[in-house]
Phi, psi and omega in degrees: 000114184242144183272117207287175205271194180269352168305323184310312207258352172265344162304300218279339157278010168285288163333308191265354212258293200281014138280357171256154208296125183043039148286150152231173191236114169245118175268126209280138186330337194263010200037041178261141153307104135272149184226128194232149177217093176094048204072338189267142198258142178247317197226169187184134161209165181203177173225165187219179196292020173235358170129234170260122142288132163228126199242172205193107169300132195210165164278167180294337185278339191255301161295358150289340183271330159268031194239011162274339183271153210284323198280356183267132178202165175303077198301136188315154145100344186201035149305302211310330194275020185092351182283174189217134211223147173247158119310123169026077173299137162269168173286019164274003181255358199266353161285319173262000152311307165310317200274341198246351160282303163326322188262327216279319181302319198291345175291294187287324173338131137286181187311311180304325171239038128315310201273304182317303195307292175308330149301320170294330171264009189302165197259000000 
């Protein structure tokens, strides 16, 4: 499992987060990189003396099963509210990272562009 550096892994939550419809990318008073949709924050990284963060909004069914995986934990100050965080993600982690990014946007969405999402993605 190899570990990409953080220009890398901020290439790769850019690409996916601001492929979604009318995100945007703010960097927030702690000089953490936020990706916001209607205001609301979905995604938030920052680095630290252990590296690249990336934290995520998620529900409690979903962050307990991931905080069962070894590389996933709970973010400080707003775990209790579902988030959830990886430490220096490899590139194998960034296919379910895409899907947890997606449902984190779809958490913050409105209703309206739920519906964009959903239309764009019928099966």
């Amino acid at each position: 499992m190899k570990t990409q550096n953080t220009a890398g892994m901020l290439k790769n939550m850019r690409d996916i987060c601001l492929a979604l419809p009318e995100a945007v990318e703010i960097i927030d008073g702690f000089g953490h990189k936020t990706f916001k949709i209607s205001g609301k924050s979905f995604v938030i990284s920052g680095e630290n003396e252990n590296g690249f963060n990336l934290s995520f909004k998620s529900d409690r069914e979903t962050q307990e099963l991931l905080l069962q995986k070894e590389n996933f934990y709970k973010t400080p100050y707003i775990g209790q509210h579902g988030w959830v965080s990886i430490q220096n993600p490899t590139e194998n982690d960034w296919d379910e990272l895409t899907d947890l990014i997606q449902e984190a946007y779809l958490r913050a969405a409105p209703k309206r562009m739920i519906k964009v999402w959903n239309e764009l993605h019928k099966k």
